[in-house]
GROMACS .gro file of C-alpha atoms in nm:
model
  383
    1MET     CA    1   0.002   0.034  -0.010
    2ARG     CA    2   0.321   0.241   0.100
    3ALA     CA    3   0.507   0.126  -0.255
    4THR     CA    4   0.185   0.185  -0.451
    5HIS     CA    5   0.061   0.495  -0.383
    6LEU     CA    6   0.154   0.857  -0.333
    7LYS     CA    7   0.049   1.007   0.050
    8PRO     CA    8   0.013   0.805   0.302
    9ASP     CA    9  -0.197   0.975   0.483
   10ILE     CA   10  -0.450   0.878   0.271
   11VAL     CA   11  -0.345   0.495   0.304
   12ARG     CA   12  -0.406   0.481   0.656
   13LEU     CA   13  -0.816   0.645   0.569
   14TYR     CA   14  -0.833   0.280   0.369
   15LEU     CA   15  -0.727   0.053   0.609
   16LYS     CA   16  -0.788   0.175   0.952
   17PRO     CA   17  -1.136   0.002   0.888
   18LEU     CA   18  -0.978  -0.261   0.786
   19LEU     CA   19  -0.852  -0.343   1.125
   20ILE     CA   20  -0.886  -0.617   1.402
   21GLY     CA   21  -0.657  -0.543   1.691
   22GLU     CA   22  -0.285  -0.491   1.849
   23LEU     CA   23  -0.003  -0.802   1.866
   24ALA     CA   24   0.058  -0.895   2.152
   25PRO     CA   25   0.356  -0.700   2.278
   26GLY     CA   26   0.572  -1.010   2.246
   27GLU     CA   27   0.437  -1.101   1.925
   28PRO     CA   28   0.655  -1.045   1.629
   29SER     CA   29   0.557  -0.773   1.380
   30GLN     CA   30   0.648  -0.922   1.055
   31GLU     CA   31   0.576  -1.335   0.975
   32ARG     CA   32   0.842  -1.536   1.050
   33ASN     CA   33   1.007  -1.609   0.788
   34LYS     CA   34   1.112  -1.263   0.677
   35ASN     CA   35   1.448  -1.080   0.756
   36SER     CA   36   1.391  -0.836   0.977
   37GLN     CA   37   1.709  -0.650   0.911
   38LEU     CA   38   1.675  -0.595   0.527
   39VAL     CA   39   1.291  -0.463   0.570
   40GLU     CA   40   1.465  -0.236   0.885
   41ASP     CA   41   1.733  -0.158   0.623
   42PHE     CA   42   1.425  -0.100   0.308
   43GLN     CA   43   1.197   0.166   0.544
   44GLU     CA   44   1.571   0.314   0.587
   45LEU     CA   45   1.626   0.391   0.214
   46GLN     CA   46   1.282   0.492   0.147
   47ARG     CA   47   1.366   0.788   0.405
   48THR     CA   48   1.707   0.861   0.244
   49LEU     CA   49   1.506   0.911  -0.053
   50GLU     CA   50   1.280   1.055   0.004
   51ALA     CA   51   1.488   1.276   0.157
   52MET     CA   52   1.654   1.306  -0.112
   53ASN     CA   53   1.324   1.443  -0.385
   54MET     CA   54   1.395   1.125  -0.586
   55PHE     CA   55   0.972   1.132  -0.539
   56LYS     CA   56   0.985   1.478  -0.734
   57ALA     CA   57   0.926   1.489  -1.086
   58ASN     CA   58   1.068   1.706  -1.334
   59TRP     CA   59   0.821   1.844  -1.492
   60VAL     CA   60   1.050   1.983  -1.794
   61PHE     CA   61   1.149   1.622  -1.856
   62LEU     CA   62   0.818   1.449  -1.901
   63PHE     CA   63   0.709   1.796  -2.101
   64LEU     CA   64   0.908   1.752  -2.390
   65HIS     CA   65   0.780   1.360  -2.347
   66LEU     CA   66   0.485   1.505  -2.403
   67THR     CA   67   0.520   1.691  -2.641
   68GLN     CA   68   0.761   1.415  -2.860
   69ILE     CA   69   0.448   1.256  -2.919
   70LEU     CA   70   0.192   1.509  -2.992
   71ILE     CA   71   0.453   1.701  -3.272
   72LEU     CA   72   0.493   1.374  -3.431
   73GLU     CA   73   0.052   1.272  -3.427
   74THR     CA   74   0.024   1.614  -3.608
   75LEU     CA   75   0.350   1.569  -3.853
   76ALA     CA   76   0.175   1.244  -3.930
   77TRP     CA   77  -0.205   1.388  -4.016
   78LEU     CA   78   0.009   1.685  -4.160
   79MET     CA   79   0.248   1.487  -4.416
   80VAL     CA   80  -0.097   1.276  -4.509
   81TRP     CA   81  -0.300   1.641  -4.534
   82HIS     CA   82  -0.016   1.804  -4.795
   83PHE     CA   83   0.169   1.476  -5.014
   84GLY     CA   84  -0.159   1.274  -4.977
   85ASN     CA   85  -0.146   0.944  -4.852
   86GLY     CA   86   0.062   0.777  -5.093
   87TRP     CA   87   0.226   0.437  -5.038
   88LEU     CA   88   0.547   0.603  -4.937
   89VAL     CA   89   0.418   0.893  -4.799
   90THR     CA   90   0.192   0.611  -4.535
   91ILE     CA   91   0.539   0.388  -4.449
   92PHE     CA   92   0.651   0.753  -4.277
   93ILE     CA   93   0.410   0.767  -4.160
   94SER     CA   94   0.348   0.421  -4.074
   95PHE     CA   95   0.745   0.457  -3.892
   96LEU     CA   96   0.621   0.806  -3.694
   97LEU     CA   97   0.315   0.677  -3.529
   98VAL     CA   98   0.464   0.326  -3.409
   99ILE     CA   99   0.742   0.546  -3.196
  100SER     CA  100   0.418   0.779  -3.085
  101GLN     CA  101   0.218   0.574  -2.970
  102GLY     CA  102   0.564   0.371  -2.782
  103GLN     CA  103   0.596   0.697  -2.646
  104SER     CA  104   0.240   0.729  -2.538
  105SER     CA  105   0.246   0.365  -2.407
  106PHE     CA  106   0.557   0.448  -2.189
  107LEU     CA  107   0.419   0.756  -2.028
  108GLN     CA  108   0.097   0.657  -2.002
  109HIS     CA  109   0.280   0.385  -1.784
  110ASP     CA  110   0.403   0.657  -1.599
  111THR     CA  111   0.044   0.875  -1.504
  112GLY     CA  112  -0.050   0.498  -1.469
  113HIS     CA  113   0.236   0.508  -1.180
  114LEU     CA  114   0.187   0.866  -1.073
  115SER     CA  115   0.504   0.905  -1.145
  116MET     CA  116   0.403   1.278  -1.289
  117PHE     CA  117   0.153   1.462  -1.054
  118THR     CA  118   0.154   1.555  -0.672
  119LYS     CA  119  -0.211   1.448  -0.733
  120SER     CA  120  -0.365   1.188  -0.812
  121LYS     CA  121  -0.665   1.306  -0.977
  122TRP     CA  122  -0.394   1.447  -1.179
  123ASN     CA  123  -0.274   1.174  -1.299
  124HIS     CA  124  -0.518   0.954  -1.402
  125LEU     CA  125  -0.667   1.214  -1.627
  126MET     CA  126  -0.360   1.237  -1.733
  127GLN     CA  127  -0.384   0.779  -1.810
  128LYS     CA  128  -0.672   0.846  -1.979
  129PHE     CA  129  -0.557   1.047  -2.144
  130LEU     CA  130  -0.310   0.973  -2.353
  131LEU     CA  131  -0.399   0.560  -2.273
  132SER     CA  132  -0.734   0.550  -2.400
  133HIS     CA  133  -0.758   0.875  -2.606
  134LEU     CA  134  -0.436   0.785  -2.818
  135LYS     CA  135  -0.403   0.461  -2.808
  136GLY     CA  136  -0.729   0.374  -2.745
  137LEU     CA  137  -0.758   0.152  -2.470
  138SER     CA  138  -0.924   0.121  -2.135
  139THR     CA  139  -0.777   0.258  -1.808
  140LYS     CA  140  -0.937   0.019  -1.586
  141TRP     CA  141  -0.810  -0.280  -1.732
  142TRP     CA  142  -0.428  -0.113  -1.741
  143ASN     CA  143  -0.469  -0.057  -1.355
  144TYR     CA  144  -0.687  -0.453  -1.246
  145GLN     CA  145  -0.370  -0.544  -1.460
  146HIS     CA  146  -0.059  -0.413  -1.400
  147PHE     CA  147  -0.075  -0.359  -1.008
  148GLN     CA  148  -0.158  -0.763  -0.967
  149HIS     CA  149   0.146  -0.819  -1.117
  150HIS     CA  150   0.333  -0.530  -0.939
  151VAL     CA  151   0.181  -0.609  -0.675
  152LYS     CA  152   0.325  -1.023  -0.682
  153PRO     CA  153   0.565  -1.038  -0.948
  154ASN     CA  154   0.652  -1.431  -1.092
  155ILE     CA  155   0.396  -1.530  -0.809
  156TYR     CA  156   0.198  -1.831  -1.005
  157PRO     CA  157  -0.121  -1.780  -0.985
  158LYS     CA  158  -0.117  -1.467  -0.853
  159ASP     CA  159   0.064  -1.233  -1.164
  160PRO     CA  160  -0.160  -1.275  -1.440
  161ASP     CA  161   0.128  -1.171  -1.667
  162ILE     CA  162   0.253  -1.505  -1.639
  163ASN     CA  163  -0.047  -1.654  -1.607
  164VAL     CA  164  -0.092  -1.722  -2.026
  165GLY     CA  165  -0.175  -2.025  -2.059
  166PRO     CA  166  -0.286  -2.230  -2.226
  167LEU     CA  167  -0.110  -2.058  -2.510
  168PHE     CA  168   0.239  -2.014  -2.320
  169LEU     CA  169   0.369  -2.166  -2.048
  170VAL     CA  170   0.640  -1.984  -1.847
  171GLY     CA  171   0.862  -2.073  -1.494
  172ASP     CA  172   0.905  -2.421  -1.390
  173LEU     CA  173   0.565  -2.453  -1.242
  174GLN     CA  174   0.268  -2.439  -1.515
  175PRO     CA  175   0.488  -2.630  -1.724
  176VAL     CA  176   0.487  -2.945  -1.507
  177LYS     CA  177   0.114  -2.897  -1.421
  178TYR     CA  178  -0.034  -2.820  -1.750
  179GLY     CA  179   0.204  -3.162  -1.799
  180LYS     CA  180   0.146  -3.398  -1.576
  181LYS     CA  181  -0.220  -3.414  -1.609
  182LYS     CA  182  -0.187  -3.422  -2.012
  183ILE     CA  183  -0.296  -3.093  -2.083
  184LYS     CA  184  -0.141  -3.045  -2.452
  185TYR     CA  185  -0.382  -2.701  -2.618
  186ILE     CA  186  -0.084  -2.678  -2.831
  187ASP     CA  187   0.236  -2.813  -2.921
  188TYR     CA  188   0.458  -2.605  -2.586
  189GLU     CA  189   0.783  -2.818  -2.708
  190LYS     CA  190   0.745  -2.537  -2.960
  191GLN     CA  191   0.638  -2.251  -2.765
  192HIS     CA  192   1.009  -2.106  -2.863
  193LEU     CA  193   0.978  -2.028  -3.169
  194TYR     CA  194   0.577  -1.904  -3.267
  195PHE     CA  195   0.682  -1.683  -2.991
  196TYR     CA  196   0.824  -1.493  -3.284
  197MET     CA  197   0.477  -1.600  -3.491
  198VAL     CA  198   0.246  -1.536  -3.259
  199GLY     CA  199   0.354  -1.342  -2.899
  200ILE     CA  200   0.602  -1.090  -3.088
  201PRO     CA  201   0.328  -0.969  -3.340
  202LEU     CA  202  -0.056  -1.049  -3.188
  203LEU     CA  203   0.031  -0.850  -2.754
  204ILE     CA  204  -0.102  -0.536  -2.837
  205PRO     CA  205  -0.350  -0.550  -3.147
  206VAL     CA  206  -0.522  -0.887  -3.053
  207TYR     CA  207  -0.466  -0.897  -2.757
  208PHE     CA  208  -0.463  -0.584  -2.507
  209ASN     CA  209  -0.721  -0.467  -2.686
  210MET     CA  210  -0.942  -0.805  -2.616
  211LYS     CA  211  -0.831  -0.809  -2.299
  212SER     CA  212  -0.870  -0.458  -2.306
  213VAL     CA  213  -1.251  -0.449  -2.477
  214GLN     CA  214  -1.393  -0.708  -2.309
  215LEU     CA  215  -1.311  -0.587  -1.992
  216MET     CA  216  -1.466  -0.295  -2.099
  217TYR     CA  217  -1.763  -0.482  -2.181
  218PHE     CA  218  -1.893  -0.609  -1.915
  219GLN     CA  219  -1.795  -0.439  -1.617
  220ARG     CA  220  -2.013  -0.087  -1.811
  221TYR     CA  221  -1.688   0.072  -1.763
  222TRP     CA  222  -1.837   0.424  -2.003
  223ASP     CA  223  -1.596   0.677  -1.895
  224ASP     CA  224  -1.400   0.435  -2.040
  225ILE     CA  225  -1.537   0.345  -2.413
  226ALA     CA  226  -1.588   0.731  -2.419
  227TRP     CA  227  -1.217   0.761  -2.344
  228VAL     CA  228  -1.170   0.490  -2.652
  229SER     CA  229  -1.444   0.553  -2.845
  230SER     CA  230  -1.227   0.884  -2.887
  231PHE     CA  231  -0.952   0.831  -3.029
  232TYR     CA  232  -1.106   0.568  -3.333
  233ILE     CA  233  -1.311   0.928  -3.384
  234ARG     CA  234  -0.958   1.152  -3.423
  235TYR     CA  235  -0.888   0.868  -3.670
  236PHE     CA  236  -1.163   0.883  -3.862
  237ILE     CA  237  -1.207   1.282  -3.834
  238THR     CA  238  -0.781   1.352  -3.933
  239LEU     CA  239  -0.650   1.031  -4.130
  240GLY     CA  240  -1.049   0.926  -4.254
  241PRO     CA  241  -1.065   1.213  -4.559
  242PHE     CA  242  -0.784   0.977  -4.659
  243TYR     CA  243  -0.804   0.656  -4.596
  244GLY     CA  244  -1.223   0.632  -4.578
  245ILE     CA  245  -1.348   0.352  -4.297
  246PHE     CA  246  -1.187   0.049  -4.393
  247GLY     CA  247  -0.802   0.232  -4.491
  248THR     CA  248  -0.819   0.389  -4.192
  249MET     CA  249  -0.904   0.127  -3.886
  250LEU     CA  250  -0.630  -0.152  -4.105
  251LEU     CA  251  -0.310   0.193  -4.117
  252ILE     CA  252  -0.465   0.202  -3.689
  253TYR     CA  253  -0.370  -0.231  -3.691
  254VAL     CA  254  -0.086  -0.242  -3.895
  255VAL     CA  255   0.053   0.042  -3.606
  256LYS     CA  256  -0.035  -0.120  -3.351
  257PHE     CA  257   0.093  -0.421  -3.522
  258LEU     CA  258   0.487  -0.260  -3.622
  259GLU     CA  259   0.436  -0.148  -3.249
  260SER     CA  260   0.402  -0.460  -3.068
  261PRO     CA  261   0.747  -0.650  -3.062
  262TRP     CA  262   0.842  -0.323  -2.944
  263MET     CA  263   0.613  -0.287  -2.610
  264THR     CA  264   0.661  -0.707  -2.632
  265TYR     CA  265   1.040  -0.691  -2.641
  266VAL     CA  266   1.126  -0.457  -2.330
  267THR     CA  267   0.783  -0.550  -2.121
  268GLN     CA  268   0.928  -0.896  -2.115
  269MET     CA  269   1.295  -0.904  -2.103
  270SER     CA  270   1.305  -0.817  -1.674
  271HIS     CA  271   1.018  -1.081  -1.593
  272ILE     CA  272   1.048  -1.421  -1.834
  273PRO     CA  273   1.367  -1.501  -1.781
  274MET     CA  274   1.372  -1.461  -1.361
  275LYS     CA  275   1.304  -1.629  -1.107
  276MET     CA  276   0.892  -1.768  -1.099
  277SER     CA  277   0.723  -1.952  -0.772
  278THR     CA  278   0.428  -1.972  -0.560
  279GLU     CA  279   0.316  -1.756  -0.311
  280GLU     CA  280   0.679  -1.750  -0.020
  281ASN     CA  281   0.554  -1.439   0.195
  282ARG     CA  282   0.835  -1.262   0.170
  283ASN     CA  283   0.919  -0.963   0.241
  284TRP     CA  284   0.840  -0.681  -0.058
  285PHE     CA  285   1.248  -0.588  -0.141
  286SER     CA  286   1.316  -0.960  -0.171
  287THR     CA  287   1.020  -1.026  -0.422
  288GLN     CA  288   1.090  -0.697  -0.602
  289VAL     CA  289   1.441  -0.811  -0.648
  290LEU     CA  290   1.442  -1.186  -0.714
  291ALA     CA  291   1.154  -1.173  -0.955
  292THR     CA  292   1.293  -0.806  -1.191
  293CYS     CA  293   1.615  -0.775  -1.340
  294ASN     CA  294   1.800  -0.453  -1.545
  295VAL     CA  295   1.960  -0.440  -1.911
  296GLU     CA  296   2.234  -0.192  -1.897
  297GLN     CA  297   2.262   0.199  -1.903
  298SER     CA  298   2.319   0.357  -2.241
  299PHE     CA  299   2.143   0.716  -2.393
  300PHE     CA  300   1.970   0.480  -2.663
  301ASN     CA  301   1.843   0.158  -2.415
  302ASP     CA  302   1.729   0.460  -2.216
  303TRP     CA  303   1.495   0.585  -2.447
  304PHE     CA  304   1.366   0.286  -2.602
  305THR     CA  305   1.272   0.117  -2.248
  306GLU     CA  306   1.217   0.497  -2.165
  307HIS     CA  307   1.383   0.354  -1.869
  308LEU     CA  308   1.255   0.048  -1.786
  309ASN     CA  309   1.584  -0.115  -1.824
  310PHE     CA  310   1.619  -0.017  -1.479
  311GLN     CA  311   1.294  -0.301  -1.368
  312ILE     CA  312   1.449  -0.314  -1.009
  313GLU     CA  313   1.403   0.066  -0.918
  314HIS     CA  314   1.097   0.083  -1.085
  315HIS     CA  315   0.944  -0.259  -0.935
  316LEU     CA  316   1.043  -0.205  -0.531
  317PHE     CA  317   0.934   0.245  -0.663
  318PRO     CA  318   0.655   0.263  -0.850
  319THR     CA  319   0.608   0.569  -0.801
  320MET     CA  320   0.841   0.728  -0.838
  321PRO     CA  321   1.017   0.964  -1.139
  322ARG     CA  322   1.190   0.737  -1.422
  323HIS     CA  323   1.392   0.962  -1.462
  324ASN     CA  324   1.572   0.926  -1.088
  325TYR     CA  325   1.589   0.563  -1.147
  326HIS     CA  326   1.941   0.569  -1.260
  327LYS     CA  327   2.067   0.804  -0.924
  328VAL     CA  328   1.921   0.553  -0.662
  329ALA     CA  329   2.073   0.265  -0.865
  330PRO     CA  330   2.331   0.197  -0.621
  331LEU     CA  331   2.211   0.244  -0.357
  332VAL     CA  332   1.977  -0.065  -0.455
  333ARG     CA  333   2.238  -0.223  -0.526
  334SER     CA  334   2.440  -0.234  -0.253
  335LEU     CA  335   2.169  -0.340  -0.047
  336CYS     CA  336   2.140  -0.580  -0.231
  337ALA     CA  337   2.507  -0.765  -0.134
  338LYS     CA  338   2.484  -0.654   0.224
  339HIS     CA  339   2.253  -0.950   0.237
  340GLY     CA  340   2.297  -1.154  -0.054
  341LEU     CA  341   2.129  -1.074  -0.218
  342PRO     CA  342   2.089  -1.088  -0.720
  343TYR     CA  343   2.105  -0.797  -0.855
  344VAL     CA  344   2.108  -0.904  -1.246
  345SER     CA  345   2.154  -0.682  -1.496
  346LYS     CA  346   2.267  -0.822  -1.848
  347PRO     CA  347   2.277  -0.634  -2.215
  348MET     CA  348   2.035  -0.523  -2.428
  349LEU     CA  349   2.017  -0.808  -2.689
  350GLU     CA  350   2.101  -1.047  -2.450
  351ALA     CA  351   1.793  -0.993  -2.231
  352PHE     CA  352   1.610  -1.019  -2.572
  353GLY     CA  353   1.748  -1.376  -2.590
  354ASP     CA  354   1.677  -1.492  -2.204
  355ILE     CA  355   1.345  -1.447  -2.285
  356VAL     CA  356   1.358  -1.719  -2.563
  357ARG     CA  357   1.525  -1.894  -2.369
  358ALA     CA  358   1.350  -1.868  -2.038
  359LEU     CA  359   1.056  -2.059  -2.354
  360LYS     CA  360   1.248  -2.305  -2.483
  361LYS     CA  361   1.306  -2.447  -2.081
  362SER     CA  362   0.934  -2.408  -1.968
  363ALA     CA  363   0.859  -2.607  -2.303
  364ALA     CA  364   1.147  -2.871  -2.206
  365LEU     CA  365   0.974  -2.978  -1.841
  366TRP     CA  366   0.610  -2.922  -1.967
  367ARG     CA  367   0.755  -3.229  -2.296
  368ASP     CA  368   0.938  -3.423  -1.963
  369ALA     CA  369   0.662  -3.397  -1.698
  370TYR     CA  370   0.398  -3.450  -2.021
  371TYR     CA  371   0.513  -3.810  -2.180
  372GLU     CA  372   0.638  -3.914  -1.831
  373THR     CA  373   0.343  -3.978  -1.716
  374GLY     CA  374   0.264  -4.153  -2.091
  375ASN     CA  375   0.509  -4.323  -2.065
  376ARG     CA  376   0.458  -4.473  -1.666
  377SER     CA  377   0.087  -4.515  -1.723
  378SER     CA  378   0.131  -4.775  -1.986
  379ALA     CA  379   0.418  -4.938  -1.834
  380LEU     CA  380   0.070  -5.031  -1.552
  381THR     CA  381  -0.154  -5.096  -1.817
  382HIS     CA  382   0.087  -5.311  -1.970
  383THR     CA  383   0.242  -5.442  -1.590
   0.00000   0.00000   0.00000
């Protein structure tokens, strides 16, 4: 609660009705399997970073990113208006819109974590503009999905981001579970191969849009429906006269199709290759560090991932503005070293490759469990 909200006083108001009672003086203040010294050190680190103003956003930084998005969107329309809808123009504006859409994804991620403005309501309003109006996705769906992931990263089955069956099986537990139960919706031995054909290109245009529409429709989120509708209305008004209704829809989904590999690699590289387990009731620091990894810093890596190459710092401090991650990384690394926790940081291409290697490993676990169960059943029948 403390990590994902801006105002501790408001958090306490929500927690107060849930108070059952106070612990007896001799009882521990936390679960017995948690490292009390690590918890205390992390709380001290949190106080230090607050004193250093690491949770204060640089408005110039965020304003420049928003300006970049709006300029790219406007430039794409002006090019079609001035040069027409020929193939070269269409290809060029598609790449402009891919960059704009990608940057909108990252900036809405900031506002979704309340790291842009000091008031939650302004962050929520900006998120609706960035995610719903500029990208056509539901903010309520994103928040519902994403905060479950942040609270229990790589905890099966509590983290929805790793509960991706029946299409993919990830980690060590889910593949064995499917194998022992003789579940074979798809040939999972080849999941590391069809990840390139299905997972990478279809994450945003198919999976994200389907989940977003499904939640809005069944939960009757009329405000989200209105905001998402404004995305399509804007495209039909600005590009419809040049491409028609069908052509405009095709352009929208071509852009989403091209954006999808970018988002898939950036969002999956930090979690899929890391430890996945059932609930172990670890402390916050250990839970986040063991389930995440970083990608080495460079100017390009920072821009391409919008500082999600500092995934460990982001998970530990979700409300921290991303331009401060590199400043706190040495302190986090030092705390990990003190308590013997791995602080994993790797080159970007290695991180991309680790996604596929992790899927291949999970596929092998499924195969071994699946065919071992079958061989054992055959041997018993024969006997």
